[in-house]
PDB file of C-alpha atoms and ligand atoms in Angstrom:
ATOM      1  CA  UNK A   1      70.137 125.786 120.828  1.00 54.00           C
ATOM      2  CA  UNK A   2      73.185 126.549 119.819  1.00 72.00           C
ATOM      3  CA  UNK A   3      76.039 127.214 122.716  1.00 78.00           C
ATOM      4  CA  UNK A   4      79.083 129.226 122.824  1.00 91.00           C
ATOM      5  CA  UNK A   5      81.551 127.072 123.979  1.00 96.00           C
ATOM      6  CA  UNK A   6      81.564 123.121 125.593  1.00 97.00           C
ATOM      7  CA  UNK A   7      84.116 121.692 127.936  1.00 97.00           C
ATOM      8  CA  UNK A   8      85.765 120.357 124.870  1.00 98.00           C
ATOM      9  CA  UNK A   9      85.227 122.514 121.955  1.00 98.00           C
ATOM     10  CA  UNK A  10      85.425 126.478 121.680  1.00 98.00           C
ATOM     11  CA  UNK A  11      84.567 128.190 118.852  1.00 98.00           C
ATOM     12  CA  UNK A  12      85.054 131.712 119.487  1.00 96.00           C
ATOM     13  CA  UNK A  13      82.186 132.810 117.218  1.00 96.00           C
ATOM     14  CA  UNK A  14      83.104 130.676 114.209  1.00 98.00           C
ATOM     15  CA  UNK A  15      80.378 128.638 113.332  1.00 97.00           C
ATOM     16  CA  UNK A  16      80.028 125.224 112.962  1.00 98.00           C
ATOM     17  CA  UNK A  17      78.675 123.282 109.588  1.00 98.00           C
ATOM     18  CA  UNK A  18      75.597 121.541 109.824  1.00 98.00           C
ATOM     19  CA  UNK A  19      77.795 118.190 108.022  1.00 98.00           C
ATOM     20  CA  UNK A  20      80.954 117.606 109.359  1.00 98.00           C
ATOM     21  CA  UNK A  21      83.405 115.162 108.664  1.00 98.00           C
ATOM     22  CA  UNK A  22      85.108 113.658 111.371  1.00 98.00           C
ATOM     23  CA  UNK A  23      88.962 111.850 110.738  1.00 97.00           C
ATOM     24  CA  UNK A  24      90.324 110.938 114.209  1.00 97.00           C
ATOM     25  CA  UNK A  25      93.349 112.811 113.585  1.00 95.00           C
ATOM     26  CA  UNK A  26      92.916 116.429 113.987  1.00 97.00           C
ATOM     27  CA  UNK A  27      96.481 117.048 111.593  1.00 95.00           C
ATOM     28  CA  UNK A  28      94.357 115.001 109.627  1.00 95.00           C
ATOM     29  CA  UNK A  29      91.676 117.530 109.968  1.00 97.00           C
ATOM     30  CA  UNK A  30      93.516 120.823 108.982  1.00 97.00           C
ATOM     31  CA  UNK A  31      95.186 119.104 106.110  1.00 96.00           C
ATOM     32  CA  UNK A  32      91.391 118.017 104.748  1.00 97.00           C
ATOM     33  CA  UNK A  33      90.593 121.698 104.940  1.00 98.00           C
ATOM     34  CA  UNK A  34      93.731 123.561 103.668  1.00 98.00           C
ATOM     35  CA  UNK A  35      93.205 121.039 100.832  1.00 97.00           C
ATOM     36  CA  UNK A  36      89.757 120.972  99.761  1.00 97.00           C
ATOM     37  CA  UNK A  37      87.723 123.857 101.571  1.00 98.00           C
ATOM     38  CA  UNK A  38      87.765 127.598 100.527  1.00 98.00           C
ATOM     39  CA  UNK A  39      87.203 130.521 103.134  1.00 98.00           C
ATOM     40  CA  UNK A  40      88.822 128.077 106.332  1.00 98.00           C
ATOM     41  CA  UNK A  41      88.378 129.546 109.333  1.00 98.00           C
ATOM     42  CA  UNK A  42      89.613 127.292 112.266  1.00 98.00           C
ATOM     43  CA  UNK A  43      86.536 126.850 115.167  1.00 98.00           C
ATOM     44  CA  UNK A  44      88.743 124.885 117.620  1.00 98.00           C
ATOM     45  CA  UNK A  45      92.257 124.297 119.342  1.00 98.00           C
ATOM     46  CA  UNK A  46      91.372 123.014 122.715  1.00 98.00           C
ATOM     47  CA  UNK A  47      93.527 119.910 123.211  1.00 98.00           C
ATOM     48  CA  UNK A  48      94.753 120.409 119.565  1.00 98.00           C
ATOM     49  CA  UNK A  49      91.442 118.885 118.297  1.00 98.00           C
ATOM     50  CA  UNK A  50      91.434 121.082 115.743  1.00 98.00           C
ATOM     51  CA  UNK A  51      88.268 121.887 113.558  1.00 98.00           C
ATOM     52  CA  UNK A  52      87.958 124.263 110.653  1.00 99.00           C
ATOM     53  CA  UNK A  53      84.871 125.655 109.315  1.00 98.00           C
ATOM     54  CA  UNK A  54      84.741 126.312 104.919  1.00 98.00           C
ATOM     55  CA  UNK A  55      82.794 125.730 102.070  1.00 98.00           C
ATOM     56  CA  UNK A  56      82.677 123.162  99.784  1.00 98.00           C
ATOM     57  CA  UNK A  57      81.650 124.246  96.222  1.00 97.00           C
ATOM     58  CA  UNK A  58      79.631 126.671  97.312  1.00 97.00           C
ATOM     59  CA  UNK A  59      78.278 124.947 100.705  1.00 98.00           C
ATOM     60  CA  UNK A  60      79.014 124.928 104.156  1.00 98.00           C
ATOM     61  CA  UNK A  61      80.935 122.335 106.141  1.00 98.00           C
ATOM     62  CA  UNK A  62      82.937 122.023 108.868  1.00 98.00           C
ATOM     63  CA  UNK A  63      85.884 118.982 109.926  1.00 98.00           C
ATOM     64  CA  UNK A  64      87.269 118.235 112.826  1.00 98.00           C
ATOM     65  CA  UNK A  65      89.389 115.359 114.543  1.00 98.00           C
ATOM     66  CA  UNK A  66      87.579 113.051 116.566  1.00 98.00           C
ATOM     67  CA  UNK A  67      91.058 111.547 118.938  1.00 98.00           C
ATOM     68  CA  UNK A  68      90.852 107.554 118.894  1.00 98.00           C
ATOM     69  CA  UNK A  69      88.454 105.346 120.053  1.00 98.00           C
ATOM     70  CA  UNK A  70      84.833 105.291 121.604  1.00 98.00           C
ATOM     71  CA  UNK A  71      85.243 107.563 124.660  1.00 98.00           C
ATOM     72  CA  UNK A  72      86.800 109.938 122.473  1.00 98.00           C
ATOM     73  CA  UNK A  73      84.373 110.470 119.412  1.00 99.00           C
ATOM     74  CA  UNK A  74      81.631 109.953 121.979  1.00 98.00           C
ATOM     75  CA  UNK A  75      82.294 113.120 123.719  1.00 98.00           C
ATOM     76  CA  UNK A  76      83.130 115.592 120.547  1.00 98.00           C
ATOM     77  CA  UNK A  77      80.294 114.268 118.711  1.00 99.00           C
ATOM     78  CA  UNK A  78      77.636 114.274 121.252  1.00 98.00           C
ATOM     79  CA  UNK A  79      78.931 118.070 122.095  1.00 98.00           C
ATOM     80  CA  UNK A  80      78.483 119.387 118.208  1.00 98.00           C
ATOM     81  CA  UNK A  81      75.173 117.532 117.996  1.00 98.00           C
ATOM     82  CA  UNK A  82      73.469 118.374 121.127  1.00 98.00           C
ATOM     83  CA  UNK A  83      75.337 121.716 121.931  1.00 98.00           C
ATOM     84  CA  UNK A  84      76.198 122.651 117.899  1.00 98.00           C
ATOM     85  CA  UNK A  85      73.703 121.245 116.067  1.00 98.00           C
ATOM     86  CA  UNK A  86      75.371 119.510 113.798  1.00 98.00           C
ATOM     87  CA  UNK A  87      73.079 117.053 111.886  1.00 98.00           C
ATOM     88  CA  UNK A  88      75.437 115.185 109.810  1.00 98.00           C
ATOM     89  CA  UNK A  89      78.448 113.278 111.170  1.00 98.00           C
ATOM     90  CA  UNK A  90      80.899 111.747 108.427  1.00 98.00           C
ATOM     91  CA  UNK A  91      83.691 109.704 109.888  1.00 98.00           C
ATOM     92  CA  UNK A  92      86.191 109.237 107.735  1.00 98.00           C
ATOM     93  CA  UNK A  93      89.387 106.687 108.916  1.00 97.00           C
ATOM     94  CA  UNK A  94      91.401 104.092 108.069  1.00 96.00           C
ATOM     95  CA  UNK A  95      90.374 100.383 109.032  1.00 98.00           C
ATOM     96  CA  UNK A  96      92.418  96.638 109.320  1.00 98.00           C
ATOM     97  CA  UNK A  97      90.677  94.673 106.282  1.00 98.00           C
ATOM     98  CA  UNK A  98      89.225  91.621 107.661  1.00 98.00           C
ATOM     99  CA  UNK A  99      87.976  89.796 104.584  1.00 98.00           C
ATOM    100  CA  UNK A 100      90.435  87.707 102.389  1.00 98.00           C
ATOM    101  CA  UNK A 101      88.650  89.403  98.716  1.00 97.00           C
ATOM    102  CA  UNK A 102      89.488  92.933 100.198  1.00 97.00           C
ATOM    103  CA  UNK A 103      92.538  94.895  99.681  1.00 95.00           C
ATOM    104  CA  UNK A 104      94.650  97.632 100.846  1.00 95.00           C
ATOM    105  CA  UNK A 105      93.077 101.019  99.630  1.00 93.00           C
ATOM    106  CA  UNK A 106      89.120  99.639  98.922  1.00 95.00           C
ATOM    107  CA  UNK A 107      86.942 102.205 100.462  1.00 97.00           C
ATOM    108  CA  UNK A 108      84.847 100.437 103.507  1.00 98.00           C
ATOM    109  CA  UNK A 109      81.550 102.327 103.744  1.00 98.00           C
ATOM    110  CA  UNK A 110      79.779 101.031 107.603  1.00 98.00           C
ATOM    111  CA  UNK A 111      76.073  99.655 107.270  1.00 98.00           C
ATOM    112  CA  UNK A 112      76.850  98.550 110.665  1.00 98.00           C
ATOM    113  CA  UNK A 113      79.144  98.726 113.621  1.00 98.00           C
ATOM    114  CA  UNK A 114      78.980  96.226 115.853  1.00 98.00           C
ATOM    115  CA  UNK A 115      81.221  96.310 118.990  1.00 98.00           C
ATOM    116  CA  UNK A 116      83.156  95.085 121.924  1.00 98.00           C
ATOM    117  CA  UNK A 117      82.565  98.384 123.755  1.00 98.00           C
ATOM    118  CA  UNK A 118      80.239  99.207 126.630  1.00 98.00           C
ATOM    119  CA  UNK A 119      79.304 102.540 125.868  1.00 98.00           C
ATOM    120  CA  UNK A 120      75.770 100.765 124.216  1.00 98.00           C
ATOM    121  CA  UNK A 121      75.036  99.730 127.831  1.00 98.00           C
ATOM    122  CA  UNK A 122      74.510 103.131 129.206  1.00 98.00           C
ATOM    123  CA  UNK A 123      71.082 102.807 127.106  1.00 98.00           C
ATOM    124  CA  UNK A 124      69.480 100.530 129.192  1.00 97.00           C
ATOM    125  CA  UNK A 125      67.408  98.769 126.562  1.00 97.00           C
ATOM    126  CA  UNK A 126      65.651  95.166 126.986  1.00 98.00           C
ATOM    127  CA  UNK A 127      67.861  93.585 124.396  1.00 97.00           C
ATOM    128  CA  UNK A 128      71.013  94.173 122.428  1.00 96.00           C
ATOM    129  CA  UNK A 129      70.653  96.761 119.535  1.00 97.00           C
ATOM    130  CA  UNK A 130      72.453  97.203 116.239  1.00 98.00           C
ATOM    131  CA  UNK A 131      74.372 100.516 115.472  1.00 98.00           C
ATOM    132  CA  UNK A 132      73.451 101.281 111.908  1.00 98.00           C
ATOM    133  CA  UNK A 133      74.553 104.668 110.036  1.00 98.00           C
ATOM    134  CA  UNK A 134      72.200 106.597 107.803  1.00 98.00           C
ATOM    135  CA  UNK A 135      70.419 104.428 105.179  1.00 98.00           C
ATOM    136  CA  UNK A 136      70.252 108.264 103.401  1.00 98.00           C
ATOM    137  CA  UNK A 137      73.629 108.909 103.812  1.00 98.00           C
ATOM    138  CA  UNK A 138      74.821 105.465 103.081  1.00 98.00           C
ATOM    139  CA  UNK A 139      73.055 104.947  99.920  1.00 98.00           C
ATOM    140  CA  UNK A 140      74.103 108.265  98.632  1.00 98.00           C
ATOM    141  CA  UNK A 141      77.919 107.672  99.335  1.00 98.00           C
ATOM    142  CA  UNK A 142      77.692 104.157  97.775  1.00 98.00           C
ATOM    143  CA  UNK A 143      75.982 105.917  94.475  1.00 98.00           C
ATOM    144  CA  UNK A 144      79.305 108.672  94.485  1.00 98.00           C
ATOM    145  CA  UNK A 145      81.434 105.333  94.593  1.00 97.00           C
ATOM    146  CA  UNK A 146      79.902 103.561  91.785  1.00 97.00           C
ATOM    147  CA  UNK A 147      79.608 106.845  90.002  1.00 97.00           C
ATOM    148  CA  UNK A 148      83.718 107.081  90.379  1.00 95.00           C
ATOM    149  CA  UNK A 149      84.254 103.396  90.014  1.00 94.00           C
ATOM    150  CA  UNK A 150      85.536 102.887  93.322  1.00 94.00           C
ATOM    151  CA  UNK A 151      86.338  99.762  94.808  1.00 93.00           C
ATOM    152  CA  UNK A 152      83.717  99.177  97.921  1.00 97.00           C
ATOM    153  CA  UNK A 153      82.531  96.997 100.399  1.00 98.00           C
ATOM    154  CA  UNK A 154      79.336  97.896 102.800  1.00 98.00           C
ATOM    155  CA  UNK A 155      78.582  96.534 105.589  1.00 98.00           C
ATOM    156  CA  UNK A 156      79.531  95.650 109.241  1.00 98.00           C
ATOM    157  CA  UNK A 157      82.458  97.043 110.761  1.00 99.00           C
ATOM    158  CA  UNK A 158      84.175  96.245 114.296  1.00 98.00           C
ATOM    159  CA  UNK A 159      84.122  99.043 116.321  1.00 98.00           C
ATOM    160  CA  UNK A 160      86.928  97.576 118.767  1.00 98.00           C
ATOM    161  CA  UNK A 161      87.902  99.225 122.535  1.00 98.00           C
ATOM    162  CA  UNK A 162      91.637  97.001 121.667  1.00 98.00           C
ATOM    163  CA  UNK A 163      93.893  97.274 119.199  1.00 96.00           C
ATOM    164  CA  UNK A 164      96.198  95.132 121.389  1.00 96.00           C
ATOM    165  CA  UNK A 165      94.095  92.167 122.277  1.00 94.00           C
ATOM    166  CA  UNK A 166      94.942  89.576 124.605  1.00 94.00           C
ATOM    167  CA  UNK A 167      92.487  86.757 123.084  1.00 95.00           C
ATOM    168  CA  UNK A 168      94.068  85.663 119.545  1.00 91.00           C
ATOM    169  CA  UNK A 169      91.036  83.864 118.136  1.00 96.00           C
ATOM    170  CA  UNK A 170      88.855  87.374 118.978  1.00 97.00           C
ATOM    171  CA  UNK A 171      89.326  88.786 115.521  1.00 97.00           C
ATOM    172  CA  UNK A 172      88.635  84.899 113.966  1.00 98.00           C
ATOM    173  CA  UNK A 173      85.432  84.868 115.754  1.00 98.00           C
ATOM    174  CA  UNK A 174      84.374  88.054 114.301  1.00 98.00           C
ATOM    175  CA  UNK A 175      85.134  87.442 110.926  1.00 98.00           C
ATOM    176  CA  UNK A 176      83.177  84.115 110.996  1.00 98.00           C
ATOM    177  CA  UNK A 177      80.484  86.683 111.558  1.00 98.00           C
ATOM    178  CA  UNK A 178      80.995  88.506 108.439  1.00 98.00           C
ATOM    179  CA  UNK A 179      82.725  91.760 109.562  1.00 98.00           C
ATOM    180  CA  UNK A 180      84.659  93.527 107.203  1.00 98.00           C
ATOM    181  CA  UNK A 181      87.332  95.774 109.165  1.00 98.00           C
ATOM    182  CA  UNK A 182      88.197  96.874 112.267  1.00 98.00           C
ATOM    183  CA  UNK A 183      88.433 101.034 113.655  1.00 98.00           C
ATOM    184  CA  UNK A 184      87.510 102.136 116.876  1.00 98.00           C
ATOM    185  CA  UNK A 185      85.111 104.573 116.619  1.00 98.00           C
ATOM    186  CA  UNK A 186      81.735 104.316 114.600  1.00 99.00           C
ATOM    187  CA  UNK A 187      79.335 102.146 117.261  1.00 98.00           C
ATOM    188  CA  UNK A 188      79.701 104.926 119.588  1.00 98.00           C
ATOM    189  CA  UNK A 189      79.071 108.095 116.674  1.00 99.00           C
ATOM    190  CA  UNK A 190      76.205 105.883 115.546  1.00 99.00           C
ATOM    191  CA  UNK A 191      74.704 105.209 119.078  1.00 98.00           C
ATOM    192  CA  UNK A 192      75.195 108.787 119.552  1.00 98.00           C
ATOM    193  CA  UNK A 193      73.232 110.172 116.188  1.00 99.00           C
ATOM    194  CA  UNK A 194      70.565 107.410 116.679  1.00 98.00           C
ATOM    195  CA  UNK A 195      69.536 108.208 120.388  1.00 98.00           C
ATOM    196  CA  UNK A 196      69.846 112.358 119.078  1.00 98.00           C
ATOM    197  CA  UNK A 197      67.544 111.179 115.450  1.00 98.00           C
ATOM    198  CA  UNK A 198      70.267 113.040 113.337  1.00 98.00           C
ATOM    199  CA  UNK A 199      72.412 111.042 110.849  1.00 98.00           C
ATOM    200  CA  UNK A 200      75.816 109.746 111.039  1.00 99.00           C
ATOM    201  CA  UNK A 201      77.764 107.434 108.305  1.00 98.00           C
ATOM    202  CA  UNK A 202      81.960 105.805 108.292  1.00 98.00           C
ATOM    203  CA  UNK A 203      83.561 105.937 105.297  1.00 98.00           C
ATOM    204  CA  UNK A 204      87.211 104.140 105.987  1.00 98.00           C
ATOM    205  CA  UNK A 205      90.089 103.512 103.828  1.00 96.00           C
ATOM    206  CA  UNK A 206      92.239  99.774 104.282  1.00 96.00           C
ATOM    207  CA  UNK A 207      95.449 100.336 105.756  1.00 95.00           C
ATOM    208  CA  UNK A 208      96.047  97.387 107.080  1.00 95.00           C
ATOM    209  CA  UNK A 209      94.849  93.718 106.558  1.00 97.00           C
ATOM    210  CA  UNK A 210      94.459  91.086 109.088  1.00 97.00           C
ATOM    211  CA  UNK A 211      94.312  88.240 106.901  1.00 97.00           C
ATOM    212  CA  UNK A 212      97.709  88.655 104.885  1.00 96.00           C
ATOM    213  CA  UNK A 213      99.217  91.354 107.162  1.00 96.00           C
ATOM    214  CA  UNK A 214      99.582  93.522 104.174  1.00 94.00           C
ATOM    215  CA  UNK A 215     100.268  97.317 105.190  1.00 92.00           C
ATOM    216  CA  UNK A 216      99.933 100.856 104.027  1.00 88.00           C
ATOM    217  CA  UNK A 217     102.870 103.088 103.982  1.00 85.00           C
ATOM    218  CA  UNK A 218     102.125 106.298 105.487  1.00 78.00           C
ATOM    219  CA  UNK A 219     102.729 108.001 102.011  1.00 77.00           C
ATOM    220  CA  UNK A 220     100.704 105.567 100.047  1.00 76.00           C
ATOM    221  CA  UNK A 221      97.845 106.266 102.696  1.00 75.00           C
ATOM    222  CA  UNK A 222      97.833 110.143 101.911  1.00 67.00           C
ATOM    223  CA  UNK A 223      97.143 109.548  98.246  1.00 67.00           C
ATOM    224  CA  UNK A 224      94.928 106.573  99.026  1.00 71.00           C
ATOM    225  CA  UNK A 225      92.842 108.753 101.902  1.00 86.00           C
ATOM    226  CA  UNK A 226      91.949 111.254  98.839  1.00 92.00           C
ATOM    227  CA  UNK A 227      89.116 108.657  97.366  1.00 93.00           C
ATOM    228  CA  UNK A 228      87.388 108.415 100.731  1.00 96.00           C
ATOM    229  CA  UNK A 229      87.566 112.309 101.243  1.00 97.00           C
ATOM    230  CA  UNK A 230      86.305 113.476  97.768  1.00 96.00           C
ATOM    231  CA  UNK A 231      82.998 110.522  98.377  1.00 97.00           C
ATOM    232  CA  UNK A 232      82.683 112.299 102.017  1.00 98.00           C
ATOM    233  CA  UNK A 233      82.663 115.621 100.074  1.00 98.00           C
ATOM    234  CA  UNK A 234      80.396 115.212  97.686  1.00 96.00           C
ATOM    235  CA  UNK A 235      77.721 114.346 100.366  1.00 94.00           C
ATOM    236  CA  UNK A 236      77.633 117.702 101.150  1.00 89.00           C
TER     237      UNK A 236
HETATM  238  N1  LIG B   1      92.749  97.930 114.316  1.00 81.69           N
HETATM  239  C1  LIG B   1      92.018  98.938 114.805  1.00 81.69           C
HETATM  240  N2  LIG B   1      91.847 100.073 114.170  1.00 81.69           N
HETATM  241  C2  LIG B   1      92.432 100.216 112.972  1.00 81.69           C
HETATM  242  C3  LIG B   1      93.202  99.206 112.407  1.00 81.69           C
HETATM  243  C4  LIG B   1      93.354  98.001 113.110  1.00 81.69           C
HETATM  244  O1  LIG B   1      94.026  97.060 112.650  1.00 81.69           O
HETATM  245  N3  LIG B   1      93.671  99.658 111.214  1.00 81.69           N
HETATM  246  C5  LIG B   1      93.183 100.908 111.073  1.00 81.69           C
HETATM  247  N4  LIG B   1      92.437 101.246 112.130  1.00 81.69           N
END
């Protein structure tokens, strides 16, 4: 089952966690596991995605940058699921608030991830289907929230190909819908766990807000990132 090396990850012997947690930035990445893993040990460096396998009081886990957007999670994650066997797949980002009672640091925590993508396609079904994340995983990060009286909002997230669009009433449309945010990632990591029947969740900080325009600065986002880290964590 489990391979020694894919076209995009190479692990040299390290092992790989059976949870990982997966920020798109693999800087990102190393700085998640210098700061809260013991025993690190580093399982990749091809293209500078790095990944680092540790512990996490006492249990194993691994975290690794995903790169931006569909194509790019697509690939890493369907390599550590179907080549790794990794069996839970935490993405943890930032996301463009698009709800006018949400503000810049809630945590976003994805029910649902619809998209403008075509990667869904490639599954030939009779219908269109809806990209859900783990109801276990889900319900347990929304219980750590509560638990730490974190701001959250659940539900459906945008999972966009653009983050320069050409239509200007695209994002309108979408909020009509109910949406909450916008990241680029979590329809294809869903799509990807639900056709493999392992379990996959998006936790997301706002750094950005479509409504009022408010924005993050890249300081405020490292201290603001730590909530949505230490909920990831404690999944493990
Ligand atoms: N668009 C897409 N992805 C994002 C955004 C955004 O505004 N903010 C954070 N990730």
């Amino acid at each position: 089952m489990v391979t020694t090396s894919t076209p995009h990850i190479n692990p040299k012997g390290v092992d790989i966690a059976e949870t990982i947690l997966l920020p798109g930035d693999p800087l990102r990445a190393k700085f998640i596991a210098e700061t809260y893993l013991d025993d690190i040990r580093c399982f990749n460096e091809v293209r500078n995605i790095l990944g680092f396998t540790g512990t996490y009081r006492g249990r194993p886990v691994s975290v690794m940058g995903t790169g931006m957007g569909i194509p790019s999670i697509s690939l890493y994650s369907y390599e550590l699921i179907h080549f790794f066997g990794v069996k839970n797949l935490i993405r943890v980002g930032t996301c463009g608030a698009m709800q006018a009672n949400m503000n810049l640091y809630d945590v976003v925590i994805a029910q649902g991830a619809s998209t403008n993508s075509n990667y869904l396609h490639q599954f030939n079904l009779p219908g269109f289907w809806a990209p859900l994340s783990s109801y276990r995983l889900l319900e347990q990060a929304k219980r750590i929230a509560d638990n730490r009286s974190q701001r959250t909002h659940v539900g459906n997230v945008l999972s966009s190909d653009l983050f320069y669009g050409a239509d200007p009433d695209a994002m309108t449309k979408w909020m009509k819908m109910g949406i909450l945010a916008v990241e680029m990632e979590s329809a294809g990591l869903f799509a990807n766990a639900a056709a493999a029947g392992v379990d996959a969740l998006g936790i997301f900080t706002v750094s950005d807000h479509l409504i009022t325009n408010a924005e993050t600065t890249a300081a405020e986002r490292q201290t603001a990132f730590t909530a949505m880290i230490e909920i990831a964590l404690e999944l493990v």
